[in-house]
PDB file of C-alpha atoms in Angstrom:
ATOM      1  CA  MET A 824    -121.410  20.589-110.055  1.00 42.00           C
ATOM      2  CA  ALA A 825    -118.453  18.128-108.568  1.00 47.00           C
ATOM      3  CA  GLU A 826    -117.233  17.980-111.967  1.00 44.00           C
ATOM      4  CA  VAL A 827    -116.847  22.247-112.182  1.00 48.00           C
ATOM      5  CA  GLU A 828    -114.867  22.163-109.324  1.00 50.00           C
ATOM      6  CA  GLN A 829    -112.614  19.196-109.971  1.00 53.00           C
ATOM      7  CA  LEU A 830    -111.910  21.371-113.048  1.00 53.00           C
ATOM      8  CA  SER A 831    -111.457  24.883-111.828  1.00 82.00           C
ATOM      9  CA  GLU A 832    -109.082  22.434-108.605  1.00 83.00           C
ATOM     10  CA  GLU A 833    -107.137  21.072-112.123  1.00 88.00           C
ATOM     11  CA  LEU A 834    -106.527  24.305-113.646  1.00 90.00           C
ATOM     12  CA  THR A 835    -106.017  25.974-110.623  1.00 91.00           C
ATOM     13  CA  THR A 836    -103.220  24.334-110.374  1.00 92.00           C
ATOM     14  CA  LEU A 837    -101.589  23.966-113.138  1.00 93.00           C
ATOM     15  CA  LYS A 838    -101.447  26.791-113.686  1.00 92.00           C
ATOM     16  CA  ARG A 839     -99.759  27.396-110.257  1.00 92.00           C
ATOM     17  CA  VAL A 840     -96.772  24.999-111.647  1.00 94.00           C
ATOM     18  CA  ILE A 841     -96.378  26.362-114.929  1.00 95.00           C
ATOM     19  CA  GLN A 842     -96.236  29.697-113.131  1.00 93.00           C
ATOM     20  CA  THR A 843     -94.694  29.150-111.012  1.00 94.00           C
ATOM     21  CA  SER A 844     -91.634  26.746-113.003  1.00 94.00           C
ATOM     22  CA  LEU A 845     -91.812  29.319-115.525  1.00 93.00           C
ATOM     23  CA  HIS A 846     -90.351  31.477-112.384  1.00 93.00           C
ATOM     24  CA  ARG A 847     -87.257  28.808-111.585  1.00 93.00           C
ATOM     25  CA  GLY A 848     -86.499  28.556-115.469  1.00 94.00           C
ATOM     26  CA  GLN A 849     -88.338  25.083-115.686  1.00 95.00           C
ATOM     27  CA  LEU A 850     -90.020  26.298-118.721  1.00 96.00           C
ATOM     28  CA  SER A 851     -90.511  25.787-122.292  1.00 96.00           C
ATOM     29  CA  LYS A 852     -92.511  27.156-125.105  1.00 93.00           C
ATOM     30  CA  GLY A 853     -92.638  28.155-128.467  1.00 89.00           C
ATOM     31  CA  VAL A 854     -92.536  24.838-130.853  1.00 91.00           C
ATOM     32  CA  HIS A 855     -88.898  25.056-131.214  1.00 94.00           C
ATOM     33  CA  GLU A 856     -87.873  24.767-126.905  1.00 95.00           C
ATOM     34  CA  VAL A 857     -90.891  22.237-126.263  1.00 96.00           C
ATOM     35  CA  CYS A 858     -89.271  19.703-129.170  1.00 96.00           C
ATOM     36  CA  LYS A 859     -85.869  20.338-127.735  1.00 97.00           C
ATOM     37  CA  ALA A 860     -87.393  19.538-124.541  1.00 97.00           C
ATOM     38  CA  ILE A 861     -89.393  16.589-125.426  1.00 97.00           C
ATOM     39  CA  GLU A 862     -86.172  15.256-127.622  1.00 96.00           C
ATOM     40  CA  SER A 863     -83.437  15.616-124.933  1.00 96.00           C
ATOM     41  CA  LYS A 864     -86.078  13.939-122.340  1.00 95.00           C
ATOM     42  CA  GLN A 865     -86.215  17.282-119.949  1.00 96.00           C
ATOM     43  CA  ALA A 866     -90.092  17.641-120.058  1.00 96.00           C
ATOM     44  CA  LYS A 867     -92.306  16.141-117.252  1.00 95.00           C
ATOM     45  CA  PHE A 868     -94.964  16.406-119.529  1.00 96.00           C
ATOM     46  CA  VAL A 869     -96.278  19.417-121.805  1.00 97.00           C
ATOM     47  CA  VAL A 870     -99.247  20.952-122.275  1.00 96.00           C
ATOM     48  CA  LEU A 871    -101.108  22.051-125.563  1.00 95.00           C
ATOM     49  CA  ALA A 872    -104.197  23.962-126.964  1.00 94.00           C
ATOM     50  CA  ASP A 873    -106.654  22.551-128.857  1.00 93.00           C
ATOM     51  CA  ASP A 874    -107.640  26.415-130.302  1.00 91.00           C
ATOM     52  CA  CYS A 875    -104.100  25.590-131.754  1.00 88.00           C
ATOM     53  CA  SER A 876    -104.283  27.218-135.921  1.00 86.00           C
ATOM     54  CA  GLU A 877    -102.012  24.879-136.932  1.00 89.00           C
ATOM     55  CA  GLU A 878    -102.410  21.682-137.112  1.00 93.00           C
ATOM     56  CA  THR A 879     -99.405  20.046-138.310  1.00 94.00           C
ATOM     57  CA  TYR A 880     -97.571  21.740-135.353  1.00 93.00           C
ATOM     58  CA  LYS A 881     -99.841  20.100-133.564  1.00 93.00           C
ATOM     59  CA  LYS A 882     -99.762  16.963-134.955  1.00 95.00           C
ATOM     60  CA  LEU A 883     -95.759  17.601-134.300  1.00 95.00           C
ATOM     61  CA  VAL A 884     -95.991  17.772-130.579  1.00 95.00           C
ATOM     62  CA  ILE A 885     -98.226  15.065-129.790  1.00 95.00           C
ATOM     63  CA  ALA A 886     -96.364  13.047-132.364  1.00 96.00           C
ATOM     64  CA  LEU A 887     -92.757  13.902-130.909  1.00 97.00           C
ATOM     65  CA  ALA A 888     -94.785  13.318-126.971  1.00 96.00           C
ATOM     66  CA  LYS A 889     -95.487   9.843-127.634  1.00 96.00           C
ATOM     67  CA  GLN A 890     -92.795   9.024-129.233  1.00 97.00           C
ATOM     68  CA  PHE A 891     -90.985  10.313-126.317  1.00 96.00           C
ATOM     69  CA  GLN A 892     -93.211   8.547-124.089  1.00 95.00           C
ATOM     70  CA  ILE A 893     -94.216  12.119-122.386  1.00 96.00           C
ATOM     71  CA  PRO A 894     -98.005  12.853-121.303  1.00 96.00           C
ATOM     72  CA  VAL A 895     -99.787  15.318-123.282  1.00 95.00           C
ATOM     73  CA  TRP A 896    -101.762  17.371-121.181  1.00 94.00           C
ATOM     74  CA  ARG A 897    -104.845  19.485-123.161  1.00 93.00           C
ATOM     75  CA  VAL A 898    -106.654  22.448-122.729  1.00 92.00           C
ATOM     76  CA  GLU A 899    -108.814  24.179-124.481  1.00 91.00           C
ATOM     77  CA  LYS A 900    -107.621  27.833-125.137  1.00 90.00           C
ATOM     78  CA  GLY A 901    -104.294  29.426-125.665  1.00 91.00           C
ATOM     79  CA  ALA A 902    -105.350  33.057-124.436  1.00 88.00           C
ATOM     80  CA  LEU A 903    -105.613  30.714-121.131  1.00 89.00           C
ATOM     81  CA  LEU A 904    -101.464  29.276-121.045  1.00 92.00           C
ATOM     82  CA  GLY A 905    -101.093  32.909-122.588  1.00 90.00           C
ATOM     83  CA  GLU A 906    -101.781  34.388-119.812  1.00 87.00           C
ATOM     84  CA  TRP A 907    -100.628  32.489-117.081  1.00 89.00           C
ATOM     85  CA  ILE A 908     -96.765  32.261-118.839  1.00 92.00           C
ATOM     86  CA  GLY A 909     -97.168  36.443-118.687  1.00 85.00           C
ATOM     87  CA  ILE A 910     -97.280  37.480-122.697  1.00 85.00           C
ATOM     88  CA  SER A 911    -100.779  38.864-122.373  1.00 75.00           C
ATOM     89  CA  LYS A 912    -100.791  42.411-121.969  1.00 69.00           C
ATOM     90  CA  PHE A 913    -102.751  43.911-119.250  1.00 66.00           C
ATOM     91  CA  LEU A 914    -103.763  47.408-118.290  1.00 58.00           C
ATOM     92  CA  THR A 915    -105.208  46.321-114.388  1.00 66.00           C
ATOM     93  CA  LYS A 916    -105.989  43.623-113.562  1.00 66.00           C
ATOM     94  CA  THR A 917    -109.002  42.600-115.024  1.00 68.00           C
ATOM     95  CA  LYS A 918    -108.755  44.645-118.249  1.00 66.00           C
ATOM     96  CA  LYS A 919    -107.241  43.162-120.240  1.00 63.00           C
ATOM     97  CA  ILE A 920    -105.282  45.197-123.817  1.00 68.00           C
ATOM     98  CA  LYS A 921    -103.941  42.519-125.884  1.00 71.00           C
ATOM     99  CA  SER A 922    -104.836  38.936-125.904  1.00 77.00           C
ATOM    100  CA  ARG A 923    -101.471  36.727-127.244  1.00 84.00           C
ATOM    101  CA  LYS A 924    -101.745  32.638-126.989  1.00 89.00           C
ATOM    102  CA  CYS A 925     -99.324  30.025-125.657  1.00 91.00           C
ATOM    103  CA  SER A 926    -100.262  27.152-128.504  1.00 93.00           C
ATOM    104  CA  SER A 927     -97.356  24.357-126.386  1.00 95.00           C
ATOM    105  CA  LEU A 928     -95.099  24.963-123.703  1.00 96.00           C
ATOM    106  CA  ALA A 929     -93.128  21.778-121.941  1.00 97.00           C
ATOM    107  CA  VAL A 930     -92.360  21.215-117.797  1.00 96.00           C
ATOM    108  CA  LYS A 931     -89.157  20.155-117.591  1.00 96.00           C
ATOM    109  CA  ASP A 932     -88.616  20.305-113.470  1.00 93.00           C
ATOM    110  CA  PHE A 933     -91.425  20.857-110.513  1.00 91.00           C
ATOM    111  CA  ALA A 934     -90.026  24.027-108.963  1.00 89.00           C
ATOM    112  CA  ILE A 935     -89.262  24.089-104.996  1.00 89.00           C
ATOM    113  CA  GLU A 936     -92.495  26.054-104.935  1.00 90.00           C
ATOM    114  CA  VAL A 937     -94.615  23.453-105.809  1.00 91.00           C
ATOM    115  CA  SER A 938     -96.074  21.603-102.571  1.00 91.00           C
ATOM    116  CA  GLU A 939     -96.116  17.821-102.493  1.00 93.00           C
ATOM    117  CA  ALA A 940     -99.776  17.512-102.302  1.00 92.00           C
ATOM    118  CA  GLU A 941     -99.784  19.159-105.678  1.00 92.00           C
ATOM    119  CA  LYS A 942     -96.803  17.725-107.013  1.00 92.00           C
ATOM    120  CA  GLN A 943     -99.038  14.532-107.060  1.00 92.00           C
ATOM    121  CA  PHE A 944    -102.170  15.632-108.241  1.00 92.00           C
ATOM    122  CA  ILE A 945    -100.105  16.448-111.364  1.00 92.00           C
ATOM    123  CA  GLU A 946     -98.633  12.941-111.275  1.00 91.00           C
ATOM    124  CA  ASP A 947    -101.563  11.517-110.562  1.00 92.00           C
ATOM    125  CA  LYS A 948    -103.723  13.412-113.631  1.00 90.00           C
ATOM    126  CA  ILE A 949    -100.225  12.762-116.006  1.00 88.00           C
ATOM    127  CA  LYS A 950    -100.246   9.116-115.782  1.00 86.00           C
ATOM    128  CA  GLY A 951    -104.341   8.782-116.776  1.00 81.00           C
ATOM    129  CA  LEU A 952    -103.258  11.031-120.111  1.00 73.00           C
TER     130      LEU A 952
END
């Protein structure tokens, strides 16, 4: 039970960091933007979906991140990332019309709305990756 609560806390904090970074222009999404952010060493960390259908895409992102020593945070579903960054379409808050996946994204910097506790939580988590 404690693992489920901790996982939920991790995902909730990650979601908040991703969404606030998106609104502040501190987020790169898609293979081209993510690779550019990694190569220019602007990315603090990369989030990669495990259900990405292109194995070469995952290998490229992982290899680049490893080369430039950028941590990679793995999530199970790309549809979850798609919802967080607003590319999925909803009719109402609960009824989804179209689910779109996002295979990877890179957080360049924390937005000012992110609390110190959330920053510390994310930094501790990515140190263990």
